[in-house]
Amino acid sequence: MINDSDIKMLSKFMPQFPPGSVWLVGAGPGHVGLISVMGLFALKQADVVVYDALVNREFLQFMRPDAEAIYAGKRGGKPSATQENISHAIIKYAKQGKRVLRLKGGDPFIFGRGGEEVEALSKADIRFLAIPGITAGIGGLAFAHIPATTRETNQSITFLTGHDSKGIIPSAIDWDALAKGSQTIVMYMALKNIDDICKRLIGGGRDENEPVAFVRNATLSDQQVWQTSLGAAANFVAENDIKPPAIVVIGGNVALRAKILAHALPFYPEAQK
Ligand code: SAH
């Protein structure tokens, strides 16, 4: 794996992580191998790691033994930490002179409230660095063996969230325009409103037979992938009891999966035995 001499060699390429600053790091969709080298580098140095619910706990073993891990998500039915409280905690640790690593699932700025956090840090006069991560809508597709684009199927791809800050279908999205103007559509947090979303897309002219895939727990060892059609998608979610976290992908590229699946090597060592 990555030892101290590797870290030393990498350090000449790395930005500084000074005491009293915050690195906002995307952990990727789940698989430990999908964090960036920069992110891993920060994880090895941080004094405090504040991590979200969707972050794989395996990452915490890369922390310094004397560093502190703080959970900032929902657990055991307790209400989730508010965004304000999380930002407040991060600022507090930075002001204590700690190197604070804010570890977020996927990419911090893709439906991850990273924007709010860096705004709060700026207001509090805290220096920060944001390190991109592989977003679930990219990593999840690759691990499900769905090429995000191919020249034959789609020349564009759209990422959207299926619910807004109130939990309802985002009214700022022009669903008719989306149905007509987008080719492949990759949706985050879309299970709750799947019925409404599919109806709007079909109402906007999308073919009911268009392939749809669901990727749950993408890139983790218990990843599940399902495939259906746009017209059948809402019933399919109910019948198969598909639960979050899942990515929904709609488009011609989904059909390629069936052709390549049999030749794909496993992503986890235990699956190779
Ligand atoms: N910033 C994250 C997204 C956070 S929003 C990113 O870039 O990936 C949370 C939503 O992301 C989930 O409801 C789900 O739609 C999606 N998601 C995150 N991790 C996932 C995973 N491992 N498998 C499937 N979907 C995932």
GROMACS .gro file of C-alpha atoms and ligand atoms in nm:
model
  299
    1MET     CA    1   0.000   0.000   0.000
    2ILE     CA    2   0.109   0.357   0.048
    3ASN     CA    3   0.394   0.378   0.303
    4ASP     CA    4   0.577   0.670   0.459
    5SER     CA    5   0.836   0.693   0.180
    6ASP     CA    6   0.555   0.712  -0.081
    7ILE     CA    7   0.397   0.990   0.123
    8LYS     CA    8   0.729   1.175   0.136
    9MET     CA    9   0.769   1.142  -0.240
   10LEU     CA   10   0.413   1.263  -0.300
   11SER     CA   11   0.449   1.553  -0.061
   12LYS     CA   12   0.658   1.753  -0.308
   13PHE     CA   13   0.354   1.767  -0.537
   14MET     CA   14   0.106   1.850  -0.264
   15PRO     CA   15  -0.032   2.180  -0.142
   16GLN     CA   16   0.023   2.276   0.221
   17PHE     CA   17  -0.221   2.174   0.491
   18PRO     CA   18  -0.140   2.438   0.753
   19PRO     CA   19  -0.270   2.429   1.111
   20GLY     CA   20  -0.594   2.627   1.143
   21SER     CA   21  -0.704   2.547   0.788
   22VAL     CA   22  -0.971   2.319   0.641
   23TRP     CA   23  -0.945   2.077   0.352
   24LEU     CA   24  -1.284   1.988   0.207
   25VAL     CA   25  -1.222   1.649   0.048
   26GLY     CA   26  -1.441   1.435  -0.175
   27ALA     CA   27  -1.409   1.071  -0.062
   28GLY     CA   28  -1.564   0.934  -0.380
   29PRO     CA   29  -1.874   0.713  -0.393
   30GLY     CA   30  -1.759   0.446  -0.147
   31HIS     CA   31  -1.482   0.210  -0.259
   32VAL     CA   32  -1.166   0.298  -0.064
   33GLY     CA   33  -0.964   0.299  -0.386
   34LEU     CA   34  -1.161   0.590  -0.528
   35ILE     CA   35  -1.039   0.873  -0.305
   36SER     CA   36  -0.778   1.096  -0.473
   37VAL     CA   37  -0.411   1.077  -0.376
   38MET     CA   38  -0.447   1.434  -0.253
   39GLY     CA   39  -0.740   1.333  -0.035
   40LEU     CA   40  -0.551   1.037   0.112
   41PHE     CA   41  -0.253   1.261   0.172
   42ALA     CA   42  -0.473   1.501   0.370
   43LEU     CA   43  -0.632   1.213   0.563
   44LYS     CA   44  -0.289   1.101   0.682
   45GLN     CA   45  -0.210   1.448   0.819
   46ALA     CA   46  -0.536   1.581   0.961
   47ASP     CA   47  -0.585   1.648   1.333
   48VAL     CA   48  -0.964   1.628   1.302
   49VAL     CA   49  -1.175   1.448   1.042
   50VAL     CA   50  -1.542   1.549   1.017
   51TYR     CA   51  -1.719   1.290   0.801
   52ASP     CA   52  -2.064   1.244   0.653
   53ALA     CA   53  -2.310   0.953   0.663
   54LEU     CA   54  -2.226   0.837   0.311
   55VAL     CA   55  -1.850   0.822   0.373
   56ASN     CA   56  -1.711   0.467   0.394
   57ARG     CA   57  -1.592   0.416   0.756
   58GLU     CA   58  -1.291   0.221   0.624
   59PHE     CA   59  -1.132   0.558   0.541
   60LEU     CA   60  -1.092   0.634   0.911
   61GLN     CA   61  -0.819   0.370   0.947
   62PHE     CA   62  -0.591   0.594   0.737
   63MET     CA   63  -0.604   0.870   0.998
   64ARG     CA   64  -0.321   0.940   1.238
   65PRO     CA   65  -0.382   0.734   1.556
   66ASP     CA   66  -0.405   1.050   1.767
   67ALA     CA   67  -0.644   1.230   1.529
   68GLU     CA   68  -1.011   1.276   1.615
   69ALA     CA   69  -1.298   1.148   1.398
   70ILE     CA   70  -1.630   1.332   1.422
   71TYR     CA   71  -1.947   1.204   1.265
   72ALA     CA   72  -2.168   1.470   1.105
   73GLY     CA   73  -2.456   1.264   0.972
   74LYS     CA   74  -2.773   1.090   1.087
   75ARG     CA   75  -2.739   0.794   1.321
   76GLY     CA   76  -2.963   0.580   1.541
   77GLY     CA   77  -3.274   0.779   1.462
   78LYS     CA   78  -3.127   1.098   1.605
   79PRO     CA   79  -3.196   1.407   1.397
   80SER     CA   80  -2.918   1.485   1.153
   81ALA     CA   81  -2.670   1.756   1.242
   82THR     CA   82  -2.783   2.078   1.080
   83GLN     CA   83  -2.566   2.237   0.816
   84GLU     CA   84  -2.518   2.532   1.051
   85ASN     CA   85  -2.394   2.306   1.333
   86ILE     CA   86  -2.153   2.123   1.103
   87SER     CA   87  -2.006   2.448   0.969
   88HIS     CA   88  -1.988   2.580   1.323
   89ALA     CA   89  -1.794   2.272   1.443
   90ILE     CA   90  -1.549   2.288   1.152
   91ILE     CA   91  -1.484   2.657   1.219
   92LYS     CA   92  -1.438   2.590   1.591
   93TYR     CA   93  -1.170   2.325   1.530
   94ALA     CA   94  -0.991   2.541   1.273
   95LYS     CA   95  -0.986   2.831   1.519
   96GLN     CA   96  -0.824   2.597   1.773
   97GLY     CA   97  -0.535   2.568   1.526
   98LYS     CA   98  -0.625   2.215   1.409
   99ARG     CA   99  -0.584   2.085   1.056
  100VAL     CA  100  -0.945   1.999   0.980
  101LEU     CA  101  -1.040   1.754   0.710
  102ARG     CA  102  -1.403   1.773   0.605
  103LEU     CA  103  -1.463   1.438   0.433
  104LYS     CA  104  -1.770   1.425   0.212
  105GLY     CA  105  -1.920   1.152  -0.005
  106GLY     CA  106  -1.857   1.173  -0.380
  107ASP     CA  107  -1.757   1.524  -0.486
  108PRO     CA  108  -1.807   1.800  -0.227
  109PHE     CA  109  -1.971   2.034  -0.477
  110ILE     CA  110  -2.210   1.791  -0.644
  111PHE     CA  111  -2.533   1.800  -0.441
  112GLY     CA  112  -2.314   1.790  -0.132
  113ARG     CA  113  -2.353   2.135   0.027
  114GLY     CA  114  -1.980   2.198  -0.014
  115GLY     CA  115  -2.069   2.541  -0.146
  116GLU     CA  116  -2.243   2.634   0.178
  117GLU     CA  117  -1.947   2.510   0.381
  118VAL     CA  118  -1.680   2.706   0.194
  119GLU     CA  119  -1.901   3.014   0.213
  120ALA     CA  120  -1.923   2.973   0.592
  121LEU     CA  121  -1.545   2.924   0.612
  122SER     CA  122  -1.485   3.237   0.406
  123LYS     CA  123  -1.717   3.438   0.628
  124ALA     CA  124  -1.529   3.311   0.935
  125ASP     CA  125  -1.196   3.408   0.773
  126ILE     CA  126  -1.069   3.045   0.765
  127ARG     CA  127  -0.836   2.935   0.484
  128PHE     CA  128  -0.953   2.626   0.296
  129LEU     CA  129  -0.883   2.401   0.002
  130ALA     CA  130  -1.143   2.192  -0.183
  131ILE     CA  131  -1.030   1.860  -0.332
  132PRO     CA  132  -1.260   1.707  -0.591
  133GLY     CA  133  -1.392   1.355  -0.555
  134ILE     CA  134  -1.545   1.104  -0.794
  135THR     CA  135  -1.914   1.173  -0.782
  136ALA     CA  136  -2.158   0.881  -0.744
  137GLY     CA  137  -2.311   0.962  -1.082
  138ILE     CA  138  -1.977   0.892  -1.251
  139GLY     CA  139  -1.821   0.627  -1.024
  140GLY     CA  140  -2.150   0.445  -0.985
  141LEU     CA  141  -2.202   0.421  -1.358
  142ALA     CA  142  -1.851   0.286  -1.416
  143PHE     CA  143  -1.886   0.024  -1.140
  144ALA     CA  144  -2.223  -0.078  -1.288
  145HIS     CA  145  -2.052  -0.120  -1.627
  146ILE     CA  146  -2.256   0.158  -1.785
  147PRO     CA  147  -2.036   0.385  -2.001
  148ALA     CA  148  -2.145   0.743  -1.923
  149THR     CA  149  -2.116   0.848  -2.288
  150THR     CA  150  -2.055   0.667  -2.613
  151ARG     CA  151  -2.051   0.821  -2.959
  152GLU     CA  152  -2.335   0.595  -3.066
  153THR     CA  153  -2.573   0.667  -2.780
  154ASN     CA  154  -2.523   1.014  -2.628
  155GLN     CA  155  -2.326   1.329  -2.689
  156SER     CA  156  -2.443   1.488  -2.367
  157ILE     CA  157  -2.519   1.393  -2.010
  158THR     CA  158  -2.723   1.577  -1.749
  159PHE     CA  159  -2.689   1.547  -1.370
  160LEU     CA  160  -2.982   1.643  -1.152
  161THR     CA  161  -3.126   1.599  -0.805
  162GLY     CA  162  -3.474   1.449  -0.769
  163HIS     CA  163  -3.559   1.663  -0.471
  164ASP     CA  164  -3.492   2.016  -0.357
  165SER     CA  165  -3.415   2.144  -0.007
  166LYS     CA  166  -3.781   2.084   0.091
  167GLY     CA  167  -3.778   1.725  -0.035
  168ILE     CA  168  -4.011   1.793  -0.326
  169ILE     CA  169  -3.944   1.760  -0.699
  170PRO     CA  170  -3.732   2.064  -0.796
  171SER     CA  171  -3.957   2.327  -0.952
  172ALA     CA  172  -3.658   2.513  -1.098
  173ILE     CA  173  -3.605   2.226  -1.345
  174ASP     CA  174  -3.795   2.272  -1.672
  175TRP     CA  175  -3.896   1.905  -1.708
  176ASP     CA  176  -4.034   1.947  -2.060
  177ALA     CA  177  -3.712   2.109  -2.177
  178LEU     CA  178  -3.510   1.843  -1.996
  179ALA     CA  179  -3.707   1.561  -2.161
  180LYS     CA  180  -3.645   1.712  -2.504
  181GLY     CA  181  -3.299   1.861  -2.463
  182SER     CA  182  -3.106   1.602  -2.263
  183GLN     CA  183  -2.986   1.268  -2.379
  184THR     CA  184  -2.861   1.061  -2.086
  185ILE     CA  185  -2.997   1.180  -1.750
  186VAL     CA  186  -2.825   1.084  -1.424
  187MET     CA  187  -3.034   1.146  -1.114
  188TYR     CA  188  -2.933   1.173  -0.747
  189MET     CA  189  -3.187   1.144  -0.464
  190ALA     CA  190  -3.458   1.057  -0.715
  191LEU     CA  191  -3.627   0.749  -0.562
  192LYS     CA  192  -3.883   0.934  -0.353
  193ASN     CA  193  -4.022   1.128  -0.648
  194ILE     CA  194  -3.955   0.865  -0.914
  195ASP     CA  195  -4.321   0.831  -1.017
  196ASP     CA  196  -4.362   1.203  -1.071
  197ILE     CA  197  -4.025   1.237  -1.247
  198CYS     CA  198  -4.092   0.953  -1.495
  199LYS     CA  199  -4.440   1.089  -1.572
  200ARG     CA  200  -4.297   1.433  -1.643
  201LEU     CA  201  -4.025   1.294  -1.869
  202ILE     CA  202  -4.271   1.077  -2.063
  203GLY     CA  203  -4.512   1.374  -2.075
  204GLY     CA  204  -4.226   1.577  -2.222
  205GLY     CA  205  -4.181   1.324  -2.503
  206ARG     CA  206  -3.939   1.059  -2.371
  207ASP     CA  207  -3.991   0.705  -2.496
  208GLU     CA  208  -4.148   0.474  -2.235
  209ASN     CA  209  -3.915   0.197  -2.353
  210GLU     CA  210  -3.599   0.392  -2.287
  211PRO     CA  211  -3.365   0.189  -2.062
  212VAL     CA  212  -3.330   0.290  -1.697
  213ALA     CA  213  -3.080   0.156  -1.444
  214PHE     CA  214  -3.068   0.189  -1.065
  215VAL     CA  215  -2.733   0.158  -0.891
  216ARG     CA  216  -2.761   0.120  -0.515
  217ASN     CA  217  -2.461   0.140  -0.278
  218ALA     CA  218  -2.255   0.202  -0.587
  219THR     CA  219  -1.889   0.091  -0.574
  220LEU     CA  220  -1.935  -0.077  -0.234
  221SER     CA  221  -1.909  -0.456  -0.199
  222ASP     CA  222  -2.289  -0.480  -0.162
  223GLN     CA  223  -2.361  -0.276  -0.475
  224GLN     CA  224  -2.684  -0.369  -0.655
  225VAL     CA  225  -2.783  -0.284  -1.011
  226TRP     CA  226  -3.127  -0.316  -1.166
  227GLN     CA  227  -3.244  -0.241  -1.516
  228THR     CA  228  -3.593  -0.160  -1.641
  229SER     CA  229  -3.764   0.089  -1.873
  230LEU     CA  230  -3.881   0.445  -1.815
  231GLY     CA  231  -4.249   0.348  -1.831
  232ALA     CA  232  -4.206   0.069  -1.576
  233ALA     CA  233  -3.952   0.242  -1.349
  234ALA     CA  234  -4.180   0.372  -1.073
  235ASN     CA  235  -4.353   0.034  -1.016
  236PHE     CA  236  -4.016  -0.137  -1.044
  237VAL     CA  237  -3.878   0.067  -0.750
  238ALA     CA  238  -4.176  -0.029  -0.534
  239GLU     CA  239  -4.172  -0.397  -0.634
  240ASN     CA  240  -3.800  -0.439  -0.577
  241ASP     CA  241  -3.802  -0.219  -0.267
  242ILE     CA  242  -3.510  -0.011  -0.397
  243LYS     CA  243  -3.384   0.215  -0.118
  244PRO     CA  244  -3.138   0.506  -0.107
  245PRO     CA  245  -2.858   0.569  -0.169
  246ALA     CA  246  -2.910   0.505  -0.537
  247ILE     CA  247  -2.829   0.664  -0.868
  248VAL     CA  248  -3.088   0.650  -1.145
  249VAL     CA  249  -2.966   0.664  -1.504
  250ILE     CA  250  -3.189   0.703  -1.805
  251GLY     CA  251  -3.059   0.674  -2.159
  252GLY     CA  252  -2.945   0.463  -2.451
  253ASN     CA  253  -2.601   0.410  -2.297
  254VAL     CA  254  -2.762   0.193  -2.024
  255ALA     CA  255  -2.828  -0.079  -2.284
  256LEU     CA  256  -2.455  -0.130  -2.337
  257ARG     CA  257  -2.421  -0.288  -1.995
  258ALA     CA  258  -2.569  -0.618  -2.108
  259LYS     CA  259  -2.310  -0.646  -2.385
  260ILE     CA  260  -2.000  -0.592  -2.170
  261LEU     CA  261  -2.096  -0.726  -1.828
  262ALA     CA  262  -1.976  -1.083  -1.877
  263HIS     CA  263  -1.618  -0.971  -1.946
  264ALA     CA  264  -1.578  -0.736  -1.652
  265LEU     CA  265  -1.331  -0.831  -1.378
  266PRO     CA  266  -1.448  -0.796  -1.016
  267PHE     CA  267  -1.370  -0.474  -0.828
  268TYR     CA  268  -1.321  -0.648  -0.490
  269PRO     CA  269  -1.045  -0.899  -0.412
  270GLU     CA  270  -1.280  -1.139  -0.230
  271ALA     CA  271  -1.492  -1.168  -0.545
  272GLN     CA  272  -1.186  -1.297  -0.735
  273LYS     CA  273  -1.144  -1.612  -0.527
  274SAH     N1  274  -2.176   1.465  -0.315
  274SAH     C1  275  -2.227   1.332  -0.346
  274SAH     C2  276  -2.378   1.330  -0.355
  274SAH     C3  277  -2.448   1.359  -0.223
  274SAH     S1  278  -2.622   1.357  -0.237
  274SAH     C4  279  -2.163   1.283  -0.477
  274SAH     O1  280  -2.097   1.361  -0.545
  274SAH     O2  281  -2.178   1.166  -0.509
  274SAH     C5  282  -2.661   1.194  -0.186
  274SAH     C6  283  -2.710   1.112  -0.303
  274SAH     O3  284  -2.600   1.076  -0.385
  274SAH     C7  285  -2.775   0.981  -0.266
  274SAH     O4  286  -2.910   0.997  -0.230
  274SAH     C8  287  -2.761   0.905  -0.396
  274SAH     O5  288  -2.852   0.947  -0.494
  274SAH     C9  289  -2.622   0.949  -0.440
  274SAH     N2  290  -2.517   0.859  -0.390
  274SAH    C10  291  -2.413   0.891  -0.312
  274SAH     N3  292  -2.334   0.784  -0.289
  274SAH    C11  293  -2.393   0.681  -0.354
  274SAH    C12  294  -2.360   0.544  -0.371
  274SAH     N4  295  -2.252   0.489  -0.317
  274SAH     N5  296  -2.444   0.468  -0.446
  274SAH    C13  297  -2.551   0.521  -0.506
  274SAH     N6  298  -2.587   0.649  -0.493
  274SAH    C14  299  -2.508   0.729  -0.420
   0.00000   0.00000   0.00000
